[in-house]
Tab-separated table of C-alpha atoms and ligand atoms in Angstrom:
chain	number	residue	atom	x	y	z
B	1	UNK	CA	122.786	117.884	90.094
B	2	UNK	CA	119.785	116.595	88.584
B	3	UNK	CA	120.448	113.206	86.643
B	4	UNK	CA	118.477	114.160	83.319
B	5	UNK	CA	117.554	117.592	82.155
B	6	UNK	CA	115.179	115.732	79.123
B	7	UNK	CA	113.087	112.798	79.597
B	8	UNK	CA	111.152	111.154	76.844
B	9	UNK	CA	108.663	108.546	77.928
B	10	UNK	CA	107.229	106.195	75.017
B	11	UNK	CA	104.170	104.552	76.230
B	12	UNK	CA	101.630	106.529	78.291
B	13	UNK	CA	99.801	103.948	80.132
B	14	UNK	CA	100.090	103.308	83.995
B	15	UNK	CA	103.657	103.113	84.289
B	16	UNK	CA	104.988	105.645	82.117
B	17	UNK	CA	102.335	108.158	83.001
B	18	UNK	CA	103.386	107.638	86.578
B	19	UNK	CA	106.746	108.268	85.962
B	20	UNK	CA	105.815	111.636	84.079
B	21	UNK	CA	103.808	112.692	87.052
B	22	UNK	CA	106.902	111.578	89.661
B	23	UNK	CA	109.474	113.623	87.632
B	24	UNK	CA	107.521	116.542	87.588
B	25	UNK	CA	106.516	116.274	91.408
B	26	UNK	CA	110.123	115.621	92.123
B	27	UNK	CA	112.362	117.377	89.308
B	28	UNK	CA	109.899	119.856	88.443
B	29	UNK	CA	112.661	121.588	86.430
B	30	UNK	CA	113.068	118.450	83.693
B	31	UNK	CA	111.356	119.131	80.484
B	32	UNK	CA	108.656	115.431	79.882
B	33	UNK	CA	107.845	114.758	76.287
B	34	UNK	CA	105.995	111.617	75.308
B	35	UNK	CA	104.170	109.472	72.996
B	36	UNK	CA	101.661	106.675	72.886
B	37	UNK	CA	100.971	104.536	69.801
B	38	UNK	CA	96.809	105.161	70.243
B	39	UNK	CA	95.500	108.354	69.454
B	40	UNK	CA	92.681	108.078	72.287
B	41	UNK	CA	95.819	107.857	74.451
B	42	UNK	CA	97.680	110.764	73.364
B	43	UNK	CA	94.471	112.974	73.492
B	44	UNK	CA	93.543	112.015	77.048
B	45	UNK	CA	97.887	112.403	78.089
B	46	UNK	CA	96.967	116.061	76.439
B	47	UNK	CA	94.047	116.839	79.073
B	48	UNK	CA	95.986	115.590	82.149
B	49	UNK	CA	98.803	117.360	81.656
B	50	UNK	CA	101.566	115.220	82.952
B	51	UNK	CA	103.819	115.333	80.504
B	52	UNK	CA	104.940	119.276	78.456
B	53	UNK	CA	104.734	117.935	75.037
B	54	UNK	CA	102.766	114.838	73.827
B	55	UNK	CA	104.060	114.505	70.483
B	56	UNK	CA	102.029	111.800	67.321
B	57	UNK	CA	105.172	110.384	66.064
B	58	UNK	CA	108.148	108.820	68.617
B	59	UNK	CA	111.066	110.095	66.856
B	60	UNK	CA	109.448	113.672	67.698
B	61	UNK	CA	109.504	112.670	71.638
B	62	UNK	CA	113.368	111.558	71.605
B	63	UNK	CA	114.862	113.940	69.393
B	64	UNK	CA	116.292	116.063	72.105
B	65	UNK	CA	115.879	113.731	75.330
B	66	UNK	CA	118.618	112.826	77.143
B	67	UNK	CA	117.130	109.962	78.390
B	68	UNK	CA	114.422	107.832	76.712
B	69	UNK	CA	112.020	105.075	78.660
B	70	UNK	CA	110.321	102.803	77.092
B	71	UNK	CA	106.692	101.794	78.966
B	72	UNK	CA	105.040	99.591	76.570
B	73	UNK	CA	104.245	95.848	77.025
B	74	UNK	CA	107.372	94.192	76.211
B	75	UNK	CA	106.546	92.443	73.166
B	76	UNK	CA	106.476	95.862	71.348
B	77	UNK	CA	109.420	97.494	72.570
B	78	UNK	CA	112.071	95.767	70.056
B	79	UNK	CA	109.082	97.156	67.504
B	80	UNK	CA	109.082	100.502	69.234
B	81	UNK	CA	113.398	100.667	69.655
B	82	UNK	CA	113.157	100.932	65.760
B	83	UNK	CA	111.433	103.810	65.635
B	84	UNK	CA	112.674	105.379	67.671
B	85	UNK	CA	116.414	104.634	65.931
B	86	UNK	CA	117.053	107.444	63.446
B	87	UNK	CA	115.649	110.102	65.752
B	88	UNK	CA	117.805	109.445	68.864
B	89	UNK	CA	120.469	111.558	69.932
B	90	UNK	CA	123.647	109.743	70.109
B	91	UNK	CA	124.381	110.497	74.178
B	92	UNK	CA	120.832	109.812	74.817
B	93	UNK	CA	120.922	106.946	77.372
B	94	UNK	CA	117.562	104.540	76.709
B	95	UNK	CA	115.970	102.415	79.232
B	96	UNK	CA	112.633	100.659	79.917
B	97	UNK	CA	110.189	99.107	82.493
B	98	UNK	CA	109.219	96.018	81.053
B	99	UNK	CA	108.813	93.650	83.913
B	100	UNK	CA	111.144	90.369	81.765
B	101	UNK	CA	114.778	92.013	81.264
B	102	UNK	CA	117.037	89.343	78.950
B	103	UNK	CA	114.568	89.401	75.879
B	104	UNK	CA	113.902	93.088	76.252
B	105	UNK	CA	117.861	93.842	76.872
B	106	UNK	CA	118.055	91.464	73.357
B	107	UNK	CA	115.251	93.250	71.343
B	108	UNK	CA	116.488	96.778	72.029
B	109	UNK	CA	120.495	96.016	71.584
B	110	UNK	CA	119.584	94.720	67.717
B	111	UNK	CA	116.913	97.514	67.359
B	112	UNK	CA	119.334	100.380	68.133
B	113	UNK	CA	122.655	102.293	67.510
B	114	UNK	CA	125.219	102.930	69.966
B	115	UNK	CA	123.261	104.571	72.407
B	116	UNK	CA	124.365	103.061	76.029
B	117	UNK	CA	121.282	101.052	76.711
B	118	UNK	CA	120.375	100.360	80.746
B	119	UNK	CA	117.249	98.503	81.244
B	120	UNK	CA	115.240	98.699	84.723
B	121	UNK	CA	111.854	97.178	85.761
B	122	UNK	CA	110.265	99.241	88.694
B	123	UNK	CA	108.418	96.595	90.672
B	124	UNK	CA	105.674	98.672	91.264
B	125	UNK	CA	101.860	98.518	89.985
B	126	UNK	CA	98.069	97.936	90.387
B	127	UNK	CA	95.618	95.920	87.970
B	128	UNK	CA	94.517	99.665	86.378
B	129	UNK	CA	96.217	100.466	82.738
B	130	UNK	CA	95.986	103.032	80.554
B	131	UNK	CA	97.117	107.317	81.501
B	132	UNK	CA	94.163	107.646	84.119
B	133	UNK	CA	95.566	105.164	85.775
B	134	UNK	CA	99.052	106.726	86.765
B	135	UNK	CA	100.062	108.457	89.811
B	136	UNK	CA	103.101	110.274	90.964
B	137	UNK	CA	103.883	108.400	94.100
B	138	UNK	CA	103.875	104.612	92.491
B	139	UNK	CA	107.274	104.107	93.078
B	140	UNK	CA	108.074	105.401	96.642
B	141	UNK	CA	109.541	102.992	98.991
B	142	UNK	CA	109.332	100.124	95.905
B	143	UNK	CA	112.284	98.366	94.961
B	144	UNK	CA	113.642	99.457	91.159
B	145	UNK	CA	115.979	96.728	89.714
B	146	UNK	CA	118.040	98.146	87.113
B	147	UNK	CA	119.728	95.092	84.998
B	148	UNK	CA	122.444	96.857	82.776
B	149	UNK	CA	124.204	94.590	80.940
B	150	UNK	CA	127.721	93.156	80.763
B	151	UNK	CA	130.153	96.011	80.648
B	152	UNK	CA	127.782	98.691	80.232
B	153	UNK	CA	129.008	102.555	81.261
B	154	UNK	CA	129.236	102.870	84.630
B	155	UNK	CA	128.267	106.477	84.937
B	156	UNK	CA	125.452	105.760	82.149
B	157	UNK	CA	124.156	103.106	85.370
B	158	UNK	CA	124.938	105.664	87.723
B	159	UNK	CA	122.817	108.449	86.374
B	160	UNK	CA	119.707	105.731	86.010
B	161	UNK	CA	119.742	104.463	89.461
B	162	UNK	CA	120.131	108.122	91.077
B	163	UNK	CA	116.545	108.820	87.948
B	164	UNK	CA	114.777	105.658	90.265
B	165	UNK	CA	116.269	107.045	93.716
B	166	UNK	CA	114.620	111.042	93.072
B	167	UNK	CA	111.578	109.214	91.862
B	168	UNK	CA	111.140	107.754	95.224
B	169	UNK	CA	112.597	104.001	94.873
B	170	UNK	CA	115.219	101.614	96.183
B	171	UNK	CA	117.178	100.762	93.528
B	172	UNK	CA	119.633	97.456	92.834
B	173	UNK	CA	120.848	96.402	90.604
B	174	UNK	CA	121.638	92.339	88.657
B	175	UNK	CA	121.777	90.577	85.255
B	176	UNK	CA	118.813	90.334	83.561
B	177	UNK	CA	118.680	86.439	84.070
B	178	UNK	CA	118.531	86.578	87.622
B	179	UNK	CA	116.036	89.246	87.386
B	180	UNK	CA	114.190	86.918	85.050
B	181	UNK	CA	114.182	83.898	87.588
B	182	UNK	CA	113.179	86.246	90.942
B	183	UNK	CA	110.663	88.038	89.205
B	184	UNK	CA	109.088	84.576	87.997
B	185	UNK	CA	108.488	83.336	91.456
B	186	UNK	CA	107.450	86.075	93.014
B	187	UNK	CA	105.393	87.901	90.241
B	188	UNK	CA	104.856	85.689	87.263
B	189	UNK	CA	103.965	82.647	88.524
B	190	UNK	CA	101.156	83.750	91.254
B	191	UNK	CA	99.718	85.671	88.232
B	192	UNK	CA	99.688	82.609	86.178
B	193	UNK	CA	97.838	80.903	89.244
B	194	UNK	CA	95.380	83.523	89.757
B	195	UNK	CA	94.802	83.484	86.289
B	196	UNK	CA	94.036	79.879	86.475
B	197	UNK	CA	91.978	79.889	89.442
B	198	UNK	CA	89.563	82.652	88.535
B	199	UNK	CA	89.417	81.073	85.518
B	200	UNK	CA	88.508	77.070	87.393
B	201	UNK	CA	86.013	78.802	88.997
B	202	UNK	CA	84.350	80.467	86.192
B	203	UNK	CA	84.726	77.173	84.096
B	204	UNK	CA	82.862	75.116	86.812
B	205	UNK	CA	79.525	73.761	86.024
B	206	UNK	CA	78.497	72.999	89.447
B	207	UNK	CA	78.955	75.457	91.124
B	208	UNK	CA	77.108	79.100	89.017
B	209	UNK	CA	79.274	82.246	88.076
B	210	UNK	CA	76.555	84.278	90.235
B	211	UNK	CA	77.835	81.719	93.466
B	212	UNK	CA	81.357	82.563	92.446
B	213	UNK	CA	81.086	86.323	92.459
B	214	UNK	CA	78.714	85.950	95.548
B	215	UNK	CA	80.805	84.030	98.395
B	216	UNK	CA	83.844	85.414	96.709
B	217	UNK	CA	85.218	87.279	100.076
B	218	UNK	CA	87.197	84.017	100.844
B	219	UNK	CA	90.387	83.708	99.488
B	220	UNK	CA	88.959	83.865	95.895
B	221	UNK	CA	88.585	87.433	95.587
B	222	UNK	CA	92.455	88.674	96.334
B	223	UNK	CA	92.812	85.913	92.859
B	224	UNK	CA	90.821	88.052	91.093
B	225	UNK	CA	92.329	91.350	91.699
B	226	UNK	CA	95.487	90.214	90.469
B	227	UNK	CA	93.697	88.224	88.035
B	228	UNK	CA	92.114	91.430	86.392
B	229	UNK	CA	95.281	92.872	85.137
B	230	UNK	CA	96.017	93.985	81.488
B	231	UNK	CA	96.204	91.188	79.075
B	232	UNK	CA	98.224	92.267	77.000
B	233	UNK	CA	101.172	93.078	79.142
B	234	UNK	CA	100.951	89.724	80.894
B	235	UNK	CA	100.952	87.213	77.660
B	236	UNK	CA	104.009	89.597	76.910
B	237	UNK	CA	105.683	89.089	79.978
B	238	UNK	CA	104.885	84.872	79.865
B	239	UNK	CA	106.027	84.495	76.211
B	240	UNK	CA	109.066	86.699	76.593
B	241	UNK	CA	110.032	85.010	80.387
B	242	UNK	CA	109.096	81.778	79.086
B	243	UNK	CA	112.092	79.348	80.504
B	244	UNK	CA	112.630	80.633	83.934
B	245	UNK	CA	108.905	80.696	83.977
B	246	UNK	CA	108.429	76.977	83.025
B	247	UNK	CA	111.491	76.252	85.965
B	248	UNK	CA	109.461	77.735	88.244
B	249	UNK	CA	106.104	75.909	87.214
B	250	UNK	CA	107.742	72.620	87.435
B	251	UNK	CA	109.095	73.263	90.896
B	252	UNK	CA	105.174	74.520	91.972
B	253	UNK	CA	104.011	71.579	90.407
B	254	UNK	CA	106.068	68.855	92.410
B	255	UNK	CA	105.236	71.100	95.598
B	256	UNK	CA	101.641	71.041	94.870
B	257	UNK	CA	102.126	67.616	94.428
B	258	UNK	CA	103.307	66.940	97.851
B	259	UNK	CA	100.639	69.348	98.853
B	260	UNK	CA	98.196	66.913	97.552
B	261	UNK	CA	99.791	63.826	98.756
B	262	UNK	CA	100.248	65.298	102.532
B	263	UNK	CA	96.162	66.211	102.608
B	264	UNK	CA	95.835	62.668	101.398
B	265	UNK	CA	97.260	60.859	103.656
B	266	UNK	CA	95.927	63.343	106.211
B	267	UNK	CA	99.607	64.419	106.983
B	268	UNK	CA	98.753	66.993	109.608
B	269	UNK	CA	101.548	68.121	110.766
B	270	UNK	CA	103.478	68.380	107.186
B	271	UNK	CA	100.579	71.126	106.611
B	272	UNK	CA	100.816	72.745	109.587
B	273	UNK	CA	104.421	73.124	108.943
B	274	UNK	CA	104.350	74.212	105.181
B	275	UNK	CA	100.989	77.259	106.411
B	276	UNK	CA	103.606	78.097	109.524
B	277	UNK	CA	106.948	78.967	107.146
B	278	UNK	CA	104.421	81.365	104.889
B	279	UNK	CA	102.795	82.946	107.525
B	280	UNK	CA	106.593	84.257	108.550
B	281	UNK	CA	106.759	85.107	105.020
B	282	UNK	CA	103.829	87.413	105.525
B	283	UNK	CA	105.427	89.242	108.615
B	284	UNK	CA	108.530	90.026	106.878
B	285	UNK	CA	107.121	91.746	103.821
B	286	UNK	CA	105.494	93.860	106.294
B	287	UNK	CA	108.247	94.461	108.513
B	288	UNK	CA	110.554	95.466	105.734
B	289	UNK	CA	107.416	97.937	104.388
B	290	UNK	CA	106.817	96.143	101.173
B	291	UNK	CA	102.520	95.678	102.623
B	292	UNK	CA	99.926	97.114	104.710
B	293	UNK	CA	99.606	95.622	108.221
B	294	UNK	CA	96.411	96.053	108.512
B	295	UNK	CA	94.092	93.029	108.418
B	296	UNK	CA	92.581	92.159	105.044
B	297	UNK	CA	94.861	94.669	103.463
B	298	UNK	CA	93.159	97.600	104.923
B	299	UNK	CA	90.364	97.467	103.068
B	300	UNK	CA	86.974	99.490	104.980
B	301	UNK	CA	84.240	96.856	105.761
A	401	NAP	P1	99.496	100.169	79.993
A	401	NAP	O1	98.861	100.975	81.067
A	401	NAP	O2	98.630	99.305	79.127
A	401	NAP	O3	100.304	101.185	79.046
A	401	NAP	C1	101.017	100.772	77.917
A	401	NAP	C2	100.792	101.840	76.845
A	401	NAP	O4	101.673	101.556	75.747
A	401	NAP	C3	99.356	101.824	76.288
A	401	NAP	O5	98.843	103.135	76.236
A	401	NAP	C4	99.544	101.234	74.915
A	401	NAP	O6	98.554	101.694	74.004
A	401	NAP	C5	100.924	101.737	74.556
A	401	NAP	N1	101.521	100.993	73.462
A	401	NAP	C6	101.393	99.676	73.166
A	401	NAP	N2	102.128	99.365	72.087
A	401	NAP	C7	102.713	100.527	71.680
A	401	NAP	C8	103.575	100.878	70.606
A	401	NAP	N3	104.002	99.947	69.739
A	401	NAP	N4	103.979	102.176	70.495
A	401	NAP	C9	103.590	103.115	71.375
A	401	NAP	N5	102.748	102.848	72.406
A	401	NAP	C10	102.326	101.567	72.559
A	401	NAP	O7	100.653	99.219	80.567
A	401	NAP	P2	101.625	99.442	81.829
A	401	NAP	O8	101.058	98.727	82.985
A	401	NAP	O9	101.993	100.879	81.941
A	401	NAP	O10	102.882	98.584	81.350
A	401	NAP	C11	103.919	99.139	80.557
A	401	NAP	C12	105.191	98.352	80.782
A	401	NAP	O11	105.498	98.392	82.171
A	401	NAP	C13	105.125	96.889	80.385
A	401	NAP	O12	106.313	96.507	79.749
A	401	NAP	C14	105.007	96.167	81.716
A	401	NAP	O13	105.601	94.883	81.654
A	401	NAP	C15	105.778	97.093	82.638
A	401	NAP	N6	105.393	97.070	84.047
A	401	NAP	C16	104.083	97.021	84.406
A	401	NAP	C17	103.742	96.984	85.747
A	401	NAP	C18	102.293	96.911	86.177
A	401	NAP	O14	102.007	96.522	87.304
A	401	NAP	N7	101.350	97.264	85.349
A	401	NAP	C19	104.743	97.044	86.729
A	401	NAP	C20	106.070	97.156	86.337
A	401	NAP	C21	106.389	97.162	84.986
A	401	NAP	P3	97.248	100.766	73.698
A	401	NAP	O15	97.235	99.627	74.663
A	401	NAP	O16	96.089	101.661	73.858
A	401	NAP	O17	97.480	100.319	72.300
């Protein structure tokens, strides 16, 4: 039995436009509604067809849904939650896929009524936003980590984890704040370093922006990549993950630190055994599927 028989997606960007083209490729038979707060969006979501009804206010998306996901950046959804509020059915389960999970899980629990509330961040993406961006098979064979909170319905959980598992994820579930402190080291901070890097480089005055963009096949240009996601989403997602983020920062900071001491004193063999541990690192994210083993990421040359 199919977990939802109504799904109303707020948000039509990359992630919720992907999940409106998944449901349809895998439970063809579940009636999509959605709505974006830009016009330009809701027009284009129109033309592509992903979704059956694209509706201009929220509350018309919800009213009937049996579930309701919110994909905006996650400094909007408390914003969002409330107006959403008066139009939601009560059994209507609501979740989200904001990548932070404890001030999300607090923004939607004030904005709302009774409605069980089960939040879940699909770690799945690419630097592209916006509908055009979207595609149905974003999720397979990615990891879903649904964070309901403290005694939350378990068949309300249930029913969310088997929506991720037809979509085409693994799904597991934890509390929001350890989602808050994994998801800092292994997503959050290395954006926050390729934003700073591309943005050293582009700040340097000896060396030109066209020499940046020219030798930039070295490491420099896998920075950039993640370096040219959406703004918006990612000052969300610093502001709202803001102390496990810092924890993590001052941890990278005192390893950098020995980083820098070790090439110093021209501490060989502490280098060689730091490069060693993450190139291991690297074989078991392919191994377990989670990258492409081909060099260079597969790219054509
Ligand atoms: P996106 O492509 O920019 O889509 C977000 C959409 O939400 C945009 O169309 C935006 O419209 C709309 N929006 C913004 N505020 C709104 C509001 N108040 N009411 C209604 N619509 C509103 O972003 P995304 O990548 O799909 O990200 C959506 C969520 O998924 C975020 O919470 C993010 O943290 C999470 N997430 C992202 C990734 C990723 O890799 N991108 C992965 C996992 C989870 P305008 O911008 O045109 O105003």
């Amino acid at each position: 039995m199919l977990p939802f028989s109504r799904v109303a997606i707020i948000g039509l960007g990359l992630i919720g436009s992907s999940i409106a083209r998944a449901v349809k490729a895998t439970m063809p038979t579940v009636r999509v509604t959605g709505h974006d707060g830009d016009a330009g969006v809701r027009d284009r979501a129109r033309d592509l067809g992903f979704a059956d009804d694209v509706t201009d206010t929220p509350g018309a998306a919800v009213i009937d849904a049996d579930l309701v996901i919110l994909c905006v950046p996650v400094g909007a959804m408390g914003a969002v939650a409330q107006s959403i509020a008066a139009d939601l059915p009560p059994e209507a389960i609501v979740s989200d896929v904001g990548s932070s999970k404890s001030s999300v899980l607090a923004a939607l629990t004030a904005a709302l009524p009774d409605n069980a509330i089960i939040p879940a961040h699909p770690v799945a993406g690419t630097e592209n936003s916006g509908p055009d961006a979207g595609f149905a098979t974003l999720f397979n064979g990615r990891w879903c980590i649904v964070t309901p909170p403290e005694g939350a319905d378990e068949t309300a959980i249930a029913r969310i984890c088997e929506f991720w598992k037809r979509l085409g994820a693994d799904v597991e579930t934890m509390d929001a704040k350890h989602h808050d402190l994994v998801l800092a080291v292994t997503s959050h901070l290395p954006h926050l370093i390729a934003y700073t890097i591309v943005g050293t480089a582009s700040d340097m005055e000896e060396v030109t922006q066209s020499e940046v963009i020219k030798f930039s096949a070295g490491g420099f240009r896998d920075f950039t990549r993640i370096a040219a996601s959406d703004p918006t989403m990612w000052r969300d997602v610093f502001l709202s993950n803001k102390d496990a983020v810092l924890e993590m920062l001052q941890r990278f900071s005192e390893d950098l630190t020995a980083l820098q001491r070790a090439i110093r004193w021209g501490d060989g063999d502490a280098l060689f055994e730091l490069f060693s541990r993450t190139r291991a690192i690297r074989r078991s994210i392919i191994e377990q599927g989670q990258d492409d083993s081909r060099p260079d990421f597969g790219r054509e040359h």
